[in-house]
Amino acid sequence: MTTTDATAAAERYEIGDRAANGRYPVAVDGKPTGHIYRWHGGWYAVVPGQPEETRHDDRHAAAAHLVDLVDSGAVEPGAAPAEPPAAEAGIVPWLSPKLKPTRRNIISAAIAFGRLAELAWKPEDEDGNPTGYPGSDNPWDLTCELDGKTVVRWWSHMRGRNGDNTPRPEYRHEGCIPFEEQAGKVAALVGEPVTACPCQQHTHPTTADVADDLLKQAERARRADDAEALRQLLTQLLGPCPASSARGQAMKELKERAQRTKS
């Protein structure tokens, strides 16, 4: 599409507000046509009823693609539902269904959950439903425990970089309590870290060796396509726990072990 074509297309599409499942409805010529969403740095255009999803460099290119589909006759504007489709369900609610429950993804998710607990964030949407870890560079609905607001964040911005654990950005979100008050409020909310899992129904690992054993079991269950066994193991590895920070540290130790082995 040329610059002129792109400009003309931009006058015909309208991108709506982000829905809870991360998708943005797009109207072409004032009629609902499809949806776009961001995933791992790319933007995808989706037309209801069509299995193909096309990847684009930015949101405007993805929306312009829907204009092309309308002009080619491949899509009839107005045929798409006004609301985005319901979010796909994963094997457990703590891992995005777009992420396979591999050892690497489970470790990354557990580390993220542990750090969120330390920073007084909850991986929940505005209705209190758990939001699964989506990967480090994808939007994630999180609820701020300082004021209860649900906002979109990227884990890559929050985890710190190059060994520096300072969460980024320094502010939490627009309208949160003043920055200079945040550290004290977070410390009061989080309290002393819990080092052992107190849960009755499921025991969550808080040491690297126990976590490693569960991860190996989870990998065997995944390869055997044993969904029920995998679900139980993922609940132990990722489910809510007062000791999620200790579990995250155990997972971080496993990650560091693997890095030392490679070096």
Coordinates of C-alpha atoms in Angstrom, one line a residue:
M1 CA 0.0 0.0 0.0
T2 CA 1.4 3.4 -1.0
T3 CA 1.6 6.4 1.3
T4 CA -1.3 7.9 -0.6
D5 CA -3.3 4.7 -0.3
A6 CA -2.5 4.5 3.4
T7 CA -3.7 8.1 3.9
A8 CA -6.9 7.3 2.1
A9 CA -7.5 4.1 4.0
A10 CA -6.9 5.9 7.3
E11 CA -9.8 8.2 6.5
R12 CA -12.1 5.2 6.2
Y13 CA -11.3 3.1 9.3
E14 CA -11.9 3.7 13.0
I15 CA -10.2 1.8 15.7
G16 CA -12.3 1.3 18.8
D17 CA -11.3 0.9 22.5
R18 CA -9.3 -2.1 23.6
A19 CA -11.6 -4.9 24.9
A20 CA -10.8 -7.1 27.9
N21 CA -9.3 -9.8 25.6
G22 CA -6.9 -7.3 24.1
R23 CA -8.6 -6.9 20.8
Y24 CA -9.6 -3.6 19.2
P25 CA -12.7 -3.5 17.1
V26 CA -12.3 -1.8 13.7
A27 CA -15.1 -0.2 11.7
V28 CA -14.6 0.5 7.9
D29 CA -16.8 3.2 6.4
G30 CA -18.7 3.3 9.7
K31 CA -19.5 -0.4 9.8
P32 CA -18.0 -3.0 12.1
T33 CA -15.6 -5.1 10.0
G34 CA -13.1 -7.0 12.1
H35 CA -10.6 -6.7 14.9
I36 CA -6.9 -6.0 15.4
Y37 CA -4.6 -7.0 18.3
R38 CA -0.9 -6.7 19.3
W39 CA 1.2 -9.8 19.9
H40 CA 5.0 -10.1 20.3
G41 CA 5.7 -6.8 18.6
G42 CA 3.4 -7.3 15.6
W43 CA -0.2 -6.3 14.9
Y44 CA -2.7 -8.8 13.6
A45 CA -5.9 -8.3 11.6
V46 CA -8.8 -10.6 12.2
V47 CA -12.0 -11.1 10.3
P48 CA -14.8 -13.1 12.1
G49 CA -15.4 -16.3 10.3
Q50 CA -12.0 -16.4 8.6
P51 CA -9.3 -18.5 10.3
E52 CA -6.4 -16.6 8.8
E53 CA -4.8 -13.7 10.8
T54 CA -2.4 -11.5 8.9
R55 CA 0.6 -9.8 10.6
H56 CA 1.5 -6.2 10.2
D57 CA 4.1 -3.7 11.4
D58 CA 1.7 -1.4 13.3
R59 CA -1.9 -1.0 14.3
H60 CA -2.7 1.3 11.4
A61 CA -1.3 -1.1 8.8
A62 CA -3.4 -3.9 10.3
A63 CA -6.6 -1.7 10.2
A64 CA -5.8 -0.6 6.6
H65 CA -5.6 -4.3 5.7
L66 CA -9.3 -4.6 6.7
V67 CA -10.0 -1.7 4.3
D68 CA -8.2 -3.7 1.5
L69 CA -10.4 -6.7 2.3
V70 CA -13.5 -4.7 2.0
D71 CA -12.5 -3.2 -1.3
S72 CA -11.5 -6.6 -2.7
G73 CA -14.9 -8.0 -1.8
A74 CA -13.4 -10.6 0.6
V75 CA -15.2 -9.0 3.5
E76 CA -18.6 -7.4 3.7
P77 CA -18.6 -4.4 6.1
G78 CA -21.2 -4.7 8.8
A79 CA -21.2 -8.5 8.8
A80 CA -18.8 -8.6 11.8
P81 CA -20.2 -8.5 15.3
A82 CA -20.0 -5.2 17.1
E83 CA -18.2 -6.9 20.1
P84 CA -14.9 -8.8 19.9
P85 CA -15.2 -12.6 20.3
A86 CA -14.8 -14.0 23.8
A87 CA -11.3 -14.7 24.9
E88 CA -10.0 -18.1 24.3
A89 CA -9.7 -20.3 27.4
G90 CA -6.4 -21.8 28.3
I91 CA -5.6 -25.0 30.3
V92 CA -5.3 -22.8 33.4
P93 CA -6.2 -19.1 33.8
W94 CA -2.7 -18.1 34.8
L95 CA -1.0 -18.6 31.5
S96 CA -2.2 -17.0 28.2
P97 CA -3.7 -19.6 25.9
K98 CA -1.3 -18.2 23.2
L99 CA 1.6 -19.5 25.2
K100 CA 2.5 -23.2 25.4
P101 CA 3.0 -24.5 28.9
T102 CA 6.7 -25.2 28.3
R103 CA 9.3 -25.1 31.0
R104 CA 10.6 -21.7 29.9
N105 CA 7.1 -20.1 29.8
I106 CA 6.1 -21.6 33.2
I107 CA 9.3 -20.3 34.8
S108 CA 8.9 -16.9 33.3
A109 CA 5.3 -16.7 34.4
A110 CA 6.1 -17.8 38.0
I111 CA 8.9 -15.2 38.2
A112 CA 6.5 -12.5 37.0
F113 CA 3.8 -13.5 39.5
G114 CA 6.3 -13.4 42.3
R115 CA 7.5 -10.0 41.4
L116 CA 4.0 -8.6 40.9
A117 CA 3.2 -9.7 44.5
E118 CA 6.2 -7.8 45.7
L119 CA 5.1 -4.6 43.8
A120 CA 1.5 -4.8 45.0
W121 CA 0.0 -5.6 41.6
K122 CA -2.6 -8.4 41.0
P123 CA -2.9 -10.3 37.7
E124 CA -6.6 -9.6 37.5
D125 CA -9.0 -7.8 35.3
E126 CA -11.6 -5.2 36.6
D127 CA -14.0 -8.0 37.4
G128 CA -11.5 -9.8 39.5
N129 CA -10.9 -12.6 37.0
P130 CA -7.3 -13.8 36.7
T131 CA -5.3 -12.6 33.7
G132 CA -2.8 -15.1 32.4
Y133 CA 0.8 -14.2 31.9
P134 CA 1.1 -13.2 28.2
G135 CA 4.8 -13.1 27.7
S136 CA 7.2 -10.2 28.4
D137 CA 6.3 -8.0 25.5
N138 CA 2.6 -8.2 25.3
P139 CA -0.1 -6.1 27.0
W140 CA -1.3 -7.5 30.4
D141 CA -4.3 -6.3 32.4
L142 CA -3.2 -5.8 36.0
T143 CA -4.9 -4.4 39.0
C144 CA -3.1 -1.9 41.2
E145 CA -3.5 -2.7 44.9
L146 CA -2.8 0.9 45.9
D147 CA -6.0 2.3 44.4
G148 CA -7.8 -0.7 42.8
K149 CA -7.6 0.5 39.2
T150 CA -7.1 -2.0 36.4
V151 CA -4.6 -0.8 33.7
V152 CA -2.6 -2.3 30.9
R153 CA 1.1 -3.0 31.5
W154 CA 3.9 -4.8 29.8
W155 CA 6.0 -7.1 31.9
S156 CA 9.2 -6.1 30.0
H157 CA 8.6 -2.6 31.3
M158 CA 8.1 -3.7 34.9
R159 CA 10.7 -6.4 35.6
G160 CA 13.8 -4.2 35.3
R161 CA 16.7 -4.7 32.9
N162 CA 20.3 -5.9 33.0
G163 CA 20.1 -7.1 36.6
D164 CA 18.5 -3.9 37.9
N165 CA 15.2 -4.9 39.6
T166 CA 13.9 -1.3 39.6
P167 CA 10.4 -1.6 38.1
R168 CA 9.8 0.5 35.0
P169 CA 8.1 2.8 34.5
E170 CA 8.8 4.5 37.9
Y171 CA 5.2 5.7 38.1
R172 CA 2.4 3.1 38.3
H173 CA -0.3 4.7 36.2
E174 CA -2.0 8.0 35.7
G175 CA -4.1 8.9 38.7
C176 CA -2.3 6.6 41.2
I177 CA -1.1 7.9 44.5
P178 CA 1.9 10.3 44.4
F179 CA 5.2 8.6 43.5
E180 CA 6.9 9.6 46.7
E181 CA 4.2 7.7 48.7
Q182 CA 4.3 4.5 46.7
A183 CA 7.3 2.7 48.3
G184 CA 5.8 3.1 51.8
K185 CA 2.3 2.0 50.8
V186 CA 3.6 -1.0 48.9
A187 CA 5.7 -2.1 51.9
A188 CA 2.7 -1.8 54.1
L189 CA 0.5 -3.8 51.8
V190 CA 3.0 -6.5 51.0
G191 CA 4.3 -7.0 54.5
E192 CA 6.9 -9.6 55.4
P193 CA 7.5 -12.1 52.6
V194 CA 6.0 -15.5 53.2
T195 CA 8.7 -18.2 52.6
A196 CA 6.7 -21.4 52.8
C197 CA 3.4 -22.3 51.1
P198 CA 0.5 -22.3 53.6
C199 CA -2.1 -23.5 51.1
Q200 CA -4.2 -26.5 52.0
Q201 CA -5.6 -27.7 48.7
H202 CA -2.5 -27.3 46.6
T203 CA 1.2 -27.2 47.7
H204 CA 3.2 -24.7 45.7
P205 CA 6.9 -25.1 45.4
T206 CA 9.2 -22.6 47.2
T207 CA 12.6 -24.3 46.6
A208 CA 14.4 -24.7 43.3
D209 CA 14.7 -28.5 43.6
V210 CA 11.0 -29.1 44.3
A211 CA 10.1 -26.7 41.5
D212 CA 12.4 -28.5 39.1
D213 CA 10.8 -31.8 39.8
L214 CA 7.3 -30.4 39.2
L215 CA 8.5 -28.8 36.0
K216 CA 9.8 -32.1 34.7
Q217 CA 6.5 -33.8 35.6
A218 CA 4.7 -31.0 33.7
E219 CA 6.8 -31.5 30.6
R220 CA 6.1 -35.2 30.7
A221 CA 2.4 -34.6 31.0
R222 CA 2.4 -32.0 28.2
R223 CA 4.2 -34.4 25.9
A224 CA 1.8 -37.2 26.8
D225 CA -1.1 -34.9 26.2
D226 CA -2.4 -35.6 29.7
A227 CA -4.4 -32.4 30.2
E228 CA -5.7 -33.3 33.7
A229 CA -2.3 -34.0 35.1
L230 CA -0.8 -30.9 33.4
R231 CA -3.6 -28.8 34.9
Q232 CA -2.9 -30.0 38.4
L233 CA 0.8 -29.4 38.0
L234 CA 0.3 -25.9 36.5
T235 CA -1.9 -25.1 39.4
Q236 CA 1.0 -25.9 41.8
L237 CA 3.5 -24.0 39.6
L238 CA 1.4 -20.9 38.8
G239 CA -1.7 -20.8 41.0
P240 CA -2.2 -18.0 43.6
C241 CA -0.2 -18.5 46.8
P242 CA 0.9 -16.2 49.6
A243 CA 4.4 -17.5 49.0
S244 CA 4.4 -16.6 45.3
S245 CA 7.4 -14.4 45.9
A246 CA 9.4 -17.3 47.3
R247 CA 8.2 -19.5 44.4
G248 CA 9.4 -16.8 42.0
Q249 CA 12.8 -16.8 43.6
A250 CA 13.0 -20.5 43.3
M251 CA 12.2 -20.3 39.6
K252 CA 14.7 -17.5 39.2
E253 CA 17.4 -19.8 40.7
L254 CA 16.5 -22.5 38.2
K255 CA 16.8 -20.0 35.3
E256 CA 20.2 -18.9 36.6
R257 CA 21.3 -22.6 36.9
A258 CA 20.4 -23.1 33.3
Q259 CA 22.3 -20.0 32.2
R260 CA 25.4 -21.1 34.1
T261 CA 25.2 -24.6 32.5
K262 CA 25.2 -23.0 29.0
S263 CA 28.2 -20.7 29.7

